[in-house]
Short mmCIF file of C-alpha atoms in Angstrom, two decimals:
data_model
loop_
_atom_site.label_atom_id
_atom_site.label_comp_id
_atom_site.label_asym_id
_atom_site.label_seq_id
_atom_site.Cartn_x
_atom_site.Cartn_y
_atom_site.Cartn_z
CA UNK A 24 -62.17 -24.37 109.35
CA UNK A 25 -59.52 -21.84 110.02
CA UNK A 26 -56.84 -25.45 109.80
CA UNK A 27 -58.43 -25.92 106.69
CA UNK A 28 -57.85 -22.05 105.15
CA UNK A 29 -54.44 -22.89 105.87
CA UNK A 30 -54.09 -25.60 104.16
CA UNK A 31 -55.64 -24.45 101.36
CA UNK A 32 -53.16 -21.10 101.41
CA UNK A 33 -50.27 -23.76 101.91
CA UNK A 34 -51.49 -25.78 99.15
CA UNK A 35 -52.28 -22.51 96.52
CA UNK A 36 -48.44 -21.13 97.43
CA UNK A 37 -46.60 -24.55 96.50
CA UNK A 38 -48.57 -24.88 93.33
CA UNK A 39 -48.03 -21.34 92.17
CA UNK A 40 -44.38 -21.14 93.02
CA UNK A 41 -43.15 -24.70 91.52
CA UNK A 42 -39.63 -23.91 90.33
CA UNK A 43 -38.75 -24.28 94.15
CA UNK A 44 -41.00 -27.13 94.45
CA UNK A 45 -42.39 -29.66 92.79
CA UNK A 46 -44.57 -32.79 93.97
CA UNK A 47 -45.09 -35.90 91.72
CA UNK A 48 -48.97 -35.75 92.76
CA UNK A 49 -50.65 -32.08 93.03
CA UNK A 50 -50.55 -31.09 96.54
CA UNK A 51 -53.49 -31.21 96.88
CA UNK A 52 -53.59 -34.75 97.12
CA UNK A 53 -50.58 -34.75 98.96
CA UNK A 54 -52.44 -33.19 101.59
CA UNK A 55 -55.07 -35.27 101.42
CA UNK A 56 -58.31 -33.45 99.86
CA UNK A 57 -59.63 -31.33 96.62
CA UNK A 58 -58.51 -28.17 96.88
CA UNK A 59 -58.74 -24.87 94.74
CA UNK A 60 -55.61 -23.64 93.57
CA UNK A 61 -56.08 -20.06 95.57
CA UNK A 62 -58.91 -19.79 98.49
CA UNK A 63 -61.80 -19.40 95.46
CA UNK A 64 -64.37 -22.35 95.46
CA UNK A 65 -65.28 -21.80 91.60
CA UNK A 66 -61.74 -22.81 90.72
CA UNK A 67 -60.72 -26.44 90.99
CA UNK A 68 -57.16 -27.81 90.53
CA UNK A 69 -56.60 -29.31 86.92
CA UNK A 70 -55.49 -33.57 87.03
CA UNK A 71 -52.39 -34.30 85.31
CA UNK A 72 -52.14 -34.08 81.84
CA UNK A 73 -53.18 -37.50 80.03
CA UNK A 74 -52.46 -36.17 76.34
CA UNK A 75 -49.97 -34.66 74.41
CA UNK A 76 -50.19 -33.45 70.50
CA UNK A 77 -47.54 -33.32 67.90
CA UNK A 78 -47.25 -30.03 65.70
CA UNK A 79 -44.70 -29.22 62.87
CA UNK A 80 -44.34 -26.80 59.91
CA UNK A 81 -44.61 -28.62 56.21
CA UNK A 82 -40.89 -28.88 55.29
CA UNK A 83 -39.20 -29.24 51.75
CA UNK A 84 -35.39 -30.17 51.76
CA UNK A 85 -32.95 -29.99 48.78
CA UNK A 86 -30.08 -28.23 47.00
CA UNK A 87 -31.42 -25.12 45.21
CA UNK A 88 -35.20 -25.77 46.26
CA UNK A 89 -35.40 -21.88 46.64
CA UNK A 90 -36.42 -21.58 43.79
CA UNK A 91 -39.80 -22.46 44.53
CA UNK A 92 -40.53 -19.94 46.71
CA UNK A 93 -41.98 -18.14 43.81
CA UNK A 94 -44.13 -20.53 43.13
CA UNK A 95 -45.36 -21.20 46.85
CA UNK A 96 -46.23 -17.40 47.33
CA UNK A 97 -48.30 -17.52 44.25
CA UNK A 98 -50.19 -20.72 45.33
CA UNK A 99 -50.73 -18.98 48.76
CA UNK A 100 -52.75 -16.23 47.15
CA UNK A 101 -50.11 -13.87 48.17
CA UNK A 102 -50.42 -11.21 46.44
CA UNK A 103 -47.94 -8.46 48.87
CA UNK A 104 -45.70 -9.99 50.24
CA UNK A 105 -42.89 -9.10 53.10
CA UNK A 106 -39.91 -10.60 52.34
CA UNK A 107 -37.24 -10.27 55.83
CA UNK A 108 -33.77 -10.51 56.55
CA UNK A 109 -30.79 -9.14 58.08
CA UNK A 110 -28.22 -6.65 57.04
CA UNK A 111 -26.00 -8.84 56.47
CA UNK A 112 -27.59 -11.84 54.64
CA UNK A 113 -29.50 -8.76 52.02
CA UNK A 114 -26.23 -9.33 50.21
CA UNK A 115 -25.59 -12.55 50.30
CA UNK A 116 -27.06 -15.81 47.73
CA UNK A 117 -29.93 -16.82 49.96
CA UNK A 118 -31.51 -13.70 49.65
CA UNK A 119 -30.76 -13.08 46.32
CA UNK A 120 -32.18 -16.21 45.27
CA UNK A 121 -35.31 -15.44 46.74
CA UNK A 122 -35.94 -12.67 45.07
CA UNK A 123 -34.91 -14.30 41.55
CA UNK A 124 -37.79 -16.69 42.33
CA UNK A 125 -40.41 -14.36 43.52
CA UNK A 126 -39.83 -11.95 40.85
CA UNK A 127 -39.85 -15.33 37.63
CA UNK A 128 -43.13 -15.31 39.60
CA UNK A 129 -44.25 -12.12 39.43
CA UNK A 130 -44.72 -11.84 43.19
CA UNK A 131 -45.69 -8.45 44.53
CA UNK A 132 -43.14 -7.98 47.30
CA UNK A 133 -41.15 -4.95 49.81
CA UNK A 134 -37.96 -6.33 51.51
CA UNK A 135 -37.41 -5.47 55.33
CA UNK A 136 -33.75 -6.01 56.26
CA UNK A 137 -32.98 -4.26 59.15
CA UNK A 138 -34.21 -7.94 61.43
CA UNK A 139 -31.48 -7.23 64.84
CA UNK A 140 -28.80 -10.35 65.29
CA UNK A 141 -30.45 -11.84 68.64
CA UNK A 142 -34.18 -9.55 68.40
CA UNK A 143 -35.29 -6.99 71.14
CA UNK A 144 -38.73 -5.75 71.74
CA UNK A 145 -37.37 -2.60 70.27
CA UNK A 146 -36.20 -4.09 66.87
CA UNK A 147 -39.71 -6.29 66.50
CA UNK A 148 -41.43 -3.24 66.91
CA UNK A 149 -39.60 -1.77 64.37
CA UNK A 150 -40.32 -4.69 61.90
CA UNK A 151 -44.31 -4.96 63.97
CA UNK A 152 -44.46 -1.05 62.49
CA UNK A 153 -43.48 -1.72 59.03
CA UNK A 154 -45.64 -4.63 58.56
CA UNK A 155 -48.63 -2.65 60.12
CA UNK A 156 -48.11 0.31 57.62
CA UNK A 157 -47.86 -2.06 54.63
CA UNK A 158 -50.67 -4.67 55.48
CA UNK A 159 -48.95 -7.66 54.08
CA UNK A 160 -50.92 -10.75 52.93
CA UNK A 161 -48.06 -13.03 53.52
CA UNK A 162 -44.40 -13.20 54.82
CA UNK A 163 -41.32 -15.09 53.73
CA UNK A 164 -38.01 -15.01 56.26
CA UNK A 165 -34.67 -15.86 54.85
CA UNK A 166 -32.56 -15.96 57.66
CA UNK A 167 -31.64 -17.58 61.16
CA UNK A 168 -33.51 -18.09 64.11
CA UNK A 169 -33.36 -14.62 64.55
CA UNK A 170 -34.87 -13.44 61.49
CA UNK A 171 -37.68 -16.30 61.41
CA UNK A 172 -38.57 -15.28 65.38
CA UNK A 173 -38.87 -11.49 64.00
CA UNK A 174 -41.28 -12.57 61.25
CA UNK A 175 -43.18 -14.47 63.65
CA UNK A 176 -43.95 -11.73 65.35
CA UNK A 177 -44.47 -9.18 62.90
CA UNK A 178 -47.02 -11.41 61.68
CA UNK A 179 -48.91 -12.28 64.72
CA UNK A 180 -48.81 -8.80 65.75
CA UNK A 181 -50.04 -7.23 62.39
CA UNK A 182 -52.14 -9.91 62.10
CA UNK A 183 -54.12 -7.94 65.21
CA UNK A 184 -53.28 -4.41 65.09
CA UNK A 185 -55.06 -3.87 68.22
CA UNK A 186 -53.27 -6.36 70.34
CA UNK A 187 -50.79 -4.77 73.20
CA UNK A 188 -47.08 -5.93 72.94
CA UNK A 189 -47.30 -7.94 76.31
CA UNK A 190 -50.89 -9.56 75.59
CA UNK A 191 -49.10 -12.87 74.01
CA UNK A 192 -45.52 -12.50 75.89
CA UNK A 193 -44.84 -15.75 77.80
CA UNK A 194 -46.31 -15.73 81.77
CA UNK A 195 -45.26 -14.46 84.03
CA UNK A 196 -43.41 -11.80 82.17
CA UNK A 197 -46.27 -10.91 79.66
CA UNK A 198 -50.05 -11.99 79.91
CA UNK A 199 -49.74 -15.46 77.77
CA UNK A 200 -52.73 -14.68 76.36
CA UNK A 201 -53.86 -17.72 73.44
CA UNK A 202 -53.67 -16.83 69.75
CA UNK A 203 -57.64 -16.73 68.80
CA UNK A 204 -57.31 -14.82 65.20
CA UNK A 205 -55.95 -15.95 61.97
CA UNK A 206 -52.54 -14.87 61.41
CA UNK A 207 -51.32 -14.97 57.51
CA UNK A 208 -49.29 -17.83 56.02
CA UNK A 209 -45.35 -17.38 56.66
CA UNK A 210 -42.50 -19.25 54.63
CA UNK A 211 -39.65 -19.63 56.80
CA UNK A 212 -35.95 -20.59 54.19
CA UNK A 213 -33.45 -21.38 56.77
CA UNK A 214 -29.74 -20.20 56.36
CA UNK A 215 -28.12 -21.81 59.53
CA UNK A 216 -28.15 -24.95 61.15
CA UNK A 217 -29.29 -24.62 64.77
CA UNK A 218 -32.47 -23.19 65.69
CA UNK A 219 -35.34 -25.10 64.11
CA UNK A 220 -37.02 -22.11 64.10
CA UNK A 221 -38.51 -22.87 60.83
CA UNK A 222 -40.87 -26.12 62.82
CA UNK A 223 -41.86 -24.14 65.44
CA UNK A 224 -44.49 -21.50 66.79
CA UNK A 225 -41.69 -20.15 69.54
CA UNK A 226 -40.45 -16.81 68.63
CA UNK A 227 -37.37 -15.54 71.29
CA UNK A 228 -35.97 -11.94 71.84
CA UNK A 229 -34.28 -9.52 74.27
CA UNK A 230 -36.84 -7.74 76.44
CA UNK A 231 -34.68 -4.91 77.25
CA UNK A 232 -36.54 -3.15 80.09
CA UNK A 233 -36.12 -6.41 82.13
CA UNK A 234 -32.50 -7.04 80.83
CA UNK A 235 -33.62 -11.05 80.10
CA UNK A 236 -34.74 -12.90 76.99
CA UNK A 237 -37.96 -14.24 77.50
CA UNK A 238 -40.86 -15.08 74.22
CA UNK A 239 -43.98 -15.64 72.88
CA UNK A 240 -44.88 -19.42 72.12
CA UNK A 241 -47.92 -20.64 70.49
CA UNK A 242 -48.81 -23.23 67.13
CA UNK A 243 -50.40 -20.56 65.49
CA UNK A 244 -46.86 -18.68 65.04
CA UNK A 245 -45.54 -22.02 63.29
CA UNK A 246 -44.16 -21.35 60.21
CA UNK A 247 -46.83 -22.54 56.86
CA UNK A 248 -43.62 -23.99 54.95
CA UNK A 249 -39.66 -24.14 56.21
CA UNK A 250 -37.56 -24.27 53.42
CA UNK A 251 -34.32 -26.27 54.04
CA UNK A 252 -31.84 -25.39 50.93
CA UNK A 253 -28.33 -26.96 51.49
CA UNK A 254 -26.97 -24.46 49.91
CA UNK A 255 -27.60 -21.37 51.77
CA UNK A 256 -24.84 -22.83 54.33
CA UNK A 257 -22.14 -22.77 52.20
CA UNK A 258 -22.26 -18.86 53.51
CA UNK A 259 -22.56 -19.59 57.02
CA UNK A 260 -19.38 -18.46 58.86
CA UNK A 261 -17.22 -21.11 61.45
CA UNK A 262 -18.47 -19.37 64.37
CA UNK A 263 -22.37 -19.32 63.50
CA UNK A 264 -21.95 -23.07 62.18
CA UNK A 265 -20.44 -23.95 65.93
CA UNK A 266 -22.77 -22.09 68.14
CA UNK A 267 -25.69 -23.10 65.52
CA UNK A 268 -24.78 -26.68 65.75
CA UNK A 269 -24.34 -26.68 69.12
CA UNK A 270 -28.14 -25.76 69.93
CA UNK A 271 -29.22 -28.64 68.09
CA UNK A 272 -27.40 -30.81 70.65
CA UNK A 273 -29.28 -28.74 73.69
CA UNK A 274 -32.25 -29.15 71.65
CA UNK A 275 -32.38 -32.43 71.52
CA UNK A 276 -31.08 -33.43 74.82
CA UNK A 277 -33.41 -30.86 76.93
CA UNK A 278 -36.09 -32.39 75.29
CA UNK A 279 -35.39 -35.98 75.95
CA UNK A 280 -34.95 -35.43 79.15
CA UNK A 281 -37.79 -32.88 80.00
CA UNK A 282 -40.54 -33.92 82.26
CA UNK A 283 -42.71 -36.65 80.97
CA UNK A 284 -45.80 -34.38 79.53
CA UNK A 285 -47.95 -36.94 81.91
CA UNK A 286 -46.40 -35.16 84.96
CA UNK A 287 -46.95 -31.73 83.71
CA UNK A 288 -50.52 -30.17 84.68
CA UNK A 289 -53.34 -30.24 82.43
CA UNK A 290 -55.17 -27.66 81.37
CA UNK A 291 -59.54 -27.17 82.34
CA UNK A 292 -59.45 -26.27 78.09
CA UNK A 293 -57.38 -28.92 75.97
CA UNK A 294 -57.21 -25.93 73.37
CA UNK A 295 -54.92 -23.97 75.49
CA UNK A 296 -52.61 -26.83 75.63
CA UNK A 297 -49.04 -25.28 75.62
CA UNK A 298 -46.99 -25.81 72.43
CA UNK A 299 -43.98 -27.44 75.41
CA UNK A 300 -45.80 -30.18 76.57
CA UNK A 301 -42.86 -32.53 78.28
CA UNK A 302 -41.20 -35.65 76.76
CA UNK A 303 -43.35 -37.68 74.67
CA UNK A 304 -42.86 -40.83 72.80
CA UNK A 305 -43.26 -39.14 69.10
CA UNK A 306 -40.60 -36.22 70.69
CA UNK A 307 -37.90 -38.63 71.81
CA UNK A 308 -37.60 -40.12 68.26
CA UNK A 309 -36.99 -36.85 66.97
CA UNK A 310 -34.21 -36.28 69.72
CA UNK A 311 -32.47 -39.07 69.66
CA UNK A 312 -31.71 -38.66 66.05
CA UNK A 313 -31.12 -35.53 66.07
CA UNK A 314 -28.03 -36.17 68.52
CA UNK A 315 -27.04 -39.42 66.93
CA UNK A 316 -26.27 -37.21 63.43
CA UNK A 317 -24.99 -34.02 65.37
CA UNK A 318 -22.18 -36.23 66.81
CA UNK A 319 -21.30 -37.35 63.92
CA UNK A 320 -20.91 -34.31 61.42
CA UNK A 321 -21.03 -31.06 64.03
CA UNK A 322 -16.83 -30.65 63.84
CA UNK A 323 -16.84 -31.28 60.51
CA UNK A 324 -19.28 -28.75 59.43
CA UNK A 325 -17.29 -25.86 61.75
CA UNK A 326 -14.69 -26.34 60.53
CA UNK A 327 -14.80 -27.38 56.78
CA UNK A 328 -16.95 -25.27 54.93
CA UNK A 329 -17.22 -26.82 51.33
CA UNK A 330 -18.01 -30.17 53.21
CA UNK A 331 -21.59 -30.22 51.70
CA UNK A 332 -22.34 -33.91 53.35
CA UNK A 333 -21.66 -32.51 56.69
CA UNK A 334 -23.44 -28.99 56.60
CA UNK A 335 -26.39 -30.63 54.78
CA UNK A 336 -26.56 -33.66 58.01
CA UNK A 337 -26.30 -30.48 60.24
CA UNK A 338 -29.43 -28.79 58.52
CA UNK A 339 -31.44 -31.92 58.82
CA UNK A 340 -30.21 -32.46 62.48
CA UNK A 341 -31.74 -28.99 63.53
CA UNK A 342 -35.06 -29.95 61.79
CA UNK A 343 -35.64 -32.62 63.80
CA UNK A 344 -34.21 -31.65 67.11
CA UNK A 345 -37.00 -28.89 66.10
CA UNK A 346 -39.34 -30.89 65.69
CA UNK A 347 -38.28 -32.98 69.33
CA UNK A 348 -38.15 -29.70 71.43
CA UNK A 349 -41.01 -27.97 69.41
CA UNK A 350 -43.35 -29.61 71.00
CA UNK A 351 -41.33 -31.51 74.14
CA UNK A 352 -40.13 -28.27 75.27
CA UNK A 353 -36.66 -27.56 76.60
CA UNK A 354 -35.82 -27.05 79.84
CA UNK A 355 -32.84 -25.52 82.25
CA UNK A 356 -30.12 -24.61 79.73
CA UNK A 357 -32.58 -22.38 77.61
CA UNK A 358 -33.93 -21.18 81.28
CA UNK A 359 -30.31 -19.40 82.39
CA UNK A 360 -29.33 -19.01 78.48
CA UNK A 361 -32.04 -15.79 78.52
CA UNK A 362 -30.01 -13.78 80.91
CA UNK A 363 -26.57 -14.87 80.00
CA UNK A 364 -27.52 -13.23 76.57
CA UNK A 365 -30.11 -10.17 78.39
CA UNK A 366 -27.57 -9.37 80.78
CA UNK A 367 -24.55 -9.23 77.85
CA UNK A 368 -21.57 -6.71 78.77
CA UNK A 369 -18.95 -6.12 76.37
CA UNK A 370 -18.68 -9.78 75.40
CA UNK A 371 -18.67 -10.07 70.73
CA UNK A 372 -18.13 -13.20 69.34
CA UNK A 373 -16.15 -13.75 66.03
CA UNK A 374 -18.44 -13.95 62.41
CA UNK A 375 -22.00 -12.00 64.14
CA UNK A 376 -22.73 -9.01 64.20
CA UNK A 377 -20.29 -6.17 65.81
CA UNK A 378 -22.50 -3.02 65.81
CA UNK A 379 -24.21 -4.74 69.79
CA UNK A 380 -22.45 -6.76 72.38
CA UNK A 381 -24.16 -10.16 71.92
CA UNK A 382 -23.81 -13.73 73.78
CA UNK A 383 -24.91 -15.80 70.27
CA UNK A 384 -27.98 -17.99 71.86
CA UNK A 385 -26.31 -21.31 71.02
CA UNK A 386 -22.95 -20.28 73.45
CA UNK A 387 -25.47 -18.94 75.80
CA UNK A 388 -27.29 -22.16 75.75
CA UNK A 389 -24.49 -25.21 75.65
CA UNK A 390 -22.06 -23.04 78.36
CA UNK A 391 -24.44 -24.26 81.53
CA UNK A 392 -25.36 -27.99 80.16
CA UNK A 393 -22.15 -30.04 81.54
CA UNK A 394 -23.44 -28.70 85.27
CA UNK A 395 -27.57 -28.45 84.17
CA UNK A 396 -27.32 -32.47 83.21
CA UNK A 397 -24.98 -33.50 86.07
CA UNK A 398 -27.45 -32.31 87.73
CA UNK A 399 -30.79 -33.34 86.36
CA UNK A 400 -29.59 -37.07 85.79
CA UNK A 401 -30.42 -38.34 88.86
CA UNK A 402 -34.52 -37.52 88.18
CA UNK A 403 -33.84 -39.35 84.71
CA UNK A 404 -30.56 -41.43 85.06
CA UNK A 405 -31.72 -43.91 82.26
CA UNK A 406 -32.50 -41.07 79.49
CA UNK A 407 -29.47 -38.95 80.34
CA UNK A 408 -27.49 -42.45 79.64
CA UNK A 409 -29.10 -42.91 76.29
CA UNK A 410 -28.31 -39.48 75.22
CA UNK A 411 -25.29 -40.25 76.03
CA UNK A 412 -25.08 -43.25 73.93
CA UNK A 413 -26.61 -41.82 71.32
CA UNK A 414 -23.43 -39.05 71.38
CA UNK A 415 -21.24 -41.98 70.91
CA UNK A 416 -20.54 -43.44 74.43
CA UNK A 417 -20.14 -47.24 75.23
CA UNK A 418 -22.52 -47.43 78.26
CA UNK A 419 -22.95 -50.94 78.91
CA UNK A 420 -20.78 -50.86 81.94
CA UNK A 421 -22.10 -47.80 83.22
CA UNK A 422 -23.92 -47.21 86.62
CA UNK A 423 -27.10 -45.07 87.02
CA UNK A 424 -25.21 -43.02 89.51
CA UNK A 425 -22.88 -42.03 87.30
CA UNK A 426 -25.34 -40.91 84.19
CA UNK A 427 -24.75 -37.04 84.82
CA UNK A 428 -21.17 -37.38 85.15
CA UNK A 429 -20.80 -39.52 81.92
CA UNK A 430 -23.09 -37.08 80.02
CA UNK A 431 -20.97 -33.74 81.31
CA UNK A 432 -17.72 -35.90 80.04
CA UNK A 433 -18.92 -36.02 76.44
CA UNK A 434 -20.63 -32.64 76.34
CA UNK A 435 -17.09 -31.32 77.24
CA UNK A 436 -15.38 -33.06 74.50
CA UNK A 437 -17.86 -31.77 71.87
CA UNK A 438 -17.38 -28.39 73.40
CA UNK A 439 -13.68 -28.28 72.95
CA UNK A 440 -13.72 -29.91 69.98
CA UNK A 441 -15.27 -26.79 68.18
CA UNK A 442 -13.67 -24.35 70.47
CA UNK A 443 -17.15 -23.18 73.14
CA UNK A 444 -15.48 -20.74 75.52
CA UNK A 445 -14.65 -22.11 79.33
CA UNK A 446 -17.51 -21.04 81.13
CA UNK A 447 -19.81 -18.11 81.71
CA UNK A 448 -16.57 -16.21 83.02
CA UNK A 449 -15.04 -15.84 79.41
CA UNK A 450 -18.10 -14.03 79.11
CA UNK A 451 -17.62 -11.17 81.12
CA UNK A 452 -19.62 -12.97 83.71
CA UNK A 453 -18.08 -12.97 87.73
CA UNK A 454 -19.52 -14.12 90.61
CA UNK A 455 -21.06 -11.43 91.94
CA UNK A 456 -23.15 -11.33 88.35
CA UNK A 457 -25.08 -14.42 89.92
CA UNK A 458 -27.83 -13.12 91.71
CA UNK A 459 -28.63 -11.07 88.92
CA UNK A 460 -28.43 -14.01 86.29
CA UNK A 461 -30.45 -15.92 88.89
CA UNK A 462 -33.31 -13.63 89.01
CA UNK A 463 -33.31 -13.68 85.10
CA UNK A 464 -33.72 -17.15 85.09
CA UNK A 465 -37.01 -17.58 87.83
CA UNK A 466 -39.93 -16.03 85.67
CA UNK A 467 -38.83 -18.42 82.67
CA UNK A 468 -41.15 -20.98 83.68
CA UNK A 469 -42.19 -21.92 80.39
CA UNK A 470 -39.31 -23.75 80.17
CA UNK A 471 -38.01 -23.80 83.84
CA UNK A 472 -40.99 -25.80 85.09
CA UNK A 473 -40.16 -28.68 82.57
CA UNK A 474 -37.07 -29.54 84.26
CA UNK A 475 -37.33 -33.25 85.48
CA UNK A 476 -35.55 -31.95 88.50
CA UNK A 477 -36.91 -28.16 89.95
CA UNK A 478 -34.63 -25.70 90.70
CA UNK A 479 -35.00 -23.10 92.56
CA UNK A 480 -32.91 -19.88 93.58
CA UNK A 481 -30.18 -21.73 95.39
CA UNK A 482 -29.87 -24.96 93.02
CA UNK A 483 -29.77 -21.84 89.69
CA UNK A 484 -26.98 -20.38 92.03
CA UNK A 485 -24.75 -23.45 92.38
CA UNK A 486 -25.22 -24.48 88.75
CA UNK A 487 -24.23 -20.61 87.50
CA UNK A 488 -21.35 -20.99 90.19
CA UNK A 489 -20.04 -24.52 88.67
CA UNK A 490 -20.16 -23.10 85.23
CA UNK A 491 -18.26 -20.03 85.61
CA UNK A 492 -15.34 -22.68 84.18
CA UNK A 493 -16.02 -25.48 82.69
CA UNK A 494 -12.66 -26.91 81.40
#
């Protein structure tokens, strides 16, 4: 019996600590018997997962479809509405246009513009408070990822006045606790090209007490309607449009070649199935387009503004790689992106926001994938070679062995092409930042534990160490 207690402990510590280790069967069957996943007999360990489902936001795409907003808040039954944004975009066209629509409408409305460049807990509580004290019946966000993640929140949050912050944070971090109540509808108009926020229930921010960006992920927080209006980017500095652009790529590629959602564990209620499920067959169509049209117009929408073909592709491009990761998941990149931006020095980048040091969460992303897929490709050499191929390179004559380096060759090229800074380093970051960065990365499991191949403190310390340079 006492054998047998330890085998169970032995068991209950590799399942709960699987971002150092992870078996293709549950160990429990490794070791050769049912087992509970700690020494309790009421609990039994959950079989793999044997489905996966497909979620998305209703989208409308066009020039000028704005317009319409208007018109959806009115069909909605909204009747006062929160319209959010950012400082800076309150004076631009997208926002203006908005409001020309919702008040031909005659849309009830209060405008919250003070949405933080890269969100805090802080700055959602700020917009949490103001959508508490003015009981909204519906919410538009005209913005970036930013702004849409912000909305999310304020409207799962309001939604439930009597929630605690942490109660839906992501485990370990937060409890994770499912969304059960209604939240109100939310129209998300996008005015960058990157984040896909505007397909997914994933809201992202700075938690500043921990100095790491962690979130709060469920369908429920998926926006009603995303809005994609071409011409919102003809505002959209060089800068945004690179680092924007360049999360669609990580988008797409972390999902293709995230854990099959077969592999992942199921769950004893299907309804608390999480929104990142793994790769799926519905996912990787998604993906693979969304990198076959990023390679094709991302430099030209950096660099040429007016190129209306280009920035429109872009858009489109971060729709579906939304739609891919939304419900694939991502996997290491994202994982050490939340501290490279939590753990932000003095590092500003050109066209956001000066009044905070911020690491823009596309740069944070994209700096770690040449060493995150060199390494991951041996798990998946086959889908790391048909990204790959679907960025433009001839693999025919390629060997399995060499799918990580091939894939690290072309992510460099599109990184120089639109200018990425060489490594973590030109971020302020030295080696003796690594531990730190390290530990930032661990509790991210809802996106950590996805990785085809785990990694654990030492592996996250060689990959931070071969991406202080990249070039």
């Amino acid at each position: 019996m006492a054998t047998r207690k330890k085998a169970l402990l032995l068991c209950y510590q590799l399942q709960t600590n699987n971002h150092i280790l992870r078996q293709s069967k549950p160990v429990a069957q490794v070791l050769g018997f049912t087992c509970a996943r700690s020494l309790s007999t009421s609990q039994t360990c959950h079989a793999k997962e044997y489905a996966f489902e497909m979620a998305c936001s209703n989208i409308r795409y066009g020039e000028g479809v704005t317009k319409e907003v208007g018109m959806d808040c009115k069909n909605l039954g909204g009747k006062h509405v929160c319209v959010m944004t950012d400082p800076h975009l309150v004076k631009l066209p997208p926002v203006k246009a908005t409001l020309e629509s919702l008040d031909k409408y005659g849309v009830n409305y209060k405008l919250f513009d003070k949405v933080r460049v890269e969100p805090s807990n802080h700055s959602l509580k700020e917009a949490i408070d103001f959508c508490l004290a003015n009981q909204f019946d519906l919410f538009v966000a005209v913005g970036g990822g930013s702004v849409m993640d912000t909305c999310k929140a304020a409207n799962l949050y309001s939604s439930k006045p009597e929630a605690e912050f942490l109660d839906y944070v992501n485990a370990p971090i937060g409890k994770g606790l499912p969304v059960k109540h209604a939240l109100k509808p939310l129209i998300a108009i996008a005015t960058t090209a990157g984040t896909g926020s505007e397909t997914t229930g994933t809201a992202v921010f700075d938690f500043k007490e921990m100095k790491a960006k962690t979130g709060i992920s469920n369908r429920s927080l998926r926006p009603t309607l995303g809005i994609l209006d071409p011409l919102h980017l003809l505002t959209m500095p060089e800068r945004v449009a690179a680092y924007s652009g360049i999360d669609v790529l990580c988008h797409a590629i972390e999902s293709y070649t995230a854990m099959p959602y077969t592999e992942r564990q199921g769950q004893e209620d299907p309804s608390h199935r999480p929104a990142y499920q793994g790769n799926n067959p519905i996912s990787d169509i998604w993906s693979l387009h969304a990198l076959r049209v990023t390679a094709k117009y991302i430099k030209r929408a950096v660099y040429n503004v007016d190129d209306k073909e280009a920035r429109s592709s872009m858009l489109l491009a971060s729709c579906f790689a939304g739609i891919g990761f939304g419900n694939a998941g991502t996997h290491l990149c994202h994982g050490m992106s939340y501290p490279i931006s939590g753990l932000v020095k003095n590092y500003k980048s050109k066209d956001y926001s000066d009044d905070h040091p911020l690491v823009p969460h596309g740069l944070s992303v994209i700096i770690t994938a040449p060493a995150v897929f060199e390494y991951t490709a041996p798990a998946c050499p086959e889908r790391h070679l048909q990204a790959a191929e679907a960025l433009g390179v001839d693999i025919r004559n390629v060997k399995k062995a060499d799918a990580g380096k091939v894939l690290r060759e072309v992510l460099l090229k599109i990184m120089k092409d639109i200018e990425c800074p060489d490594g973590i380093s030109s971020l302020g970051y030295t080696k003796d930042d690594i531990p730190a960065l390290v530990k930032g990365t661990l509790p991210q499991h809802r996106v950590t534990k996805l990785s085809p191949r785990p990694a654990g403190a030492e592996e996250l310390t060689e990959l931070l160490t071969k991406s202080l340079k990249n070039y």
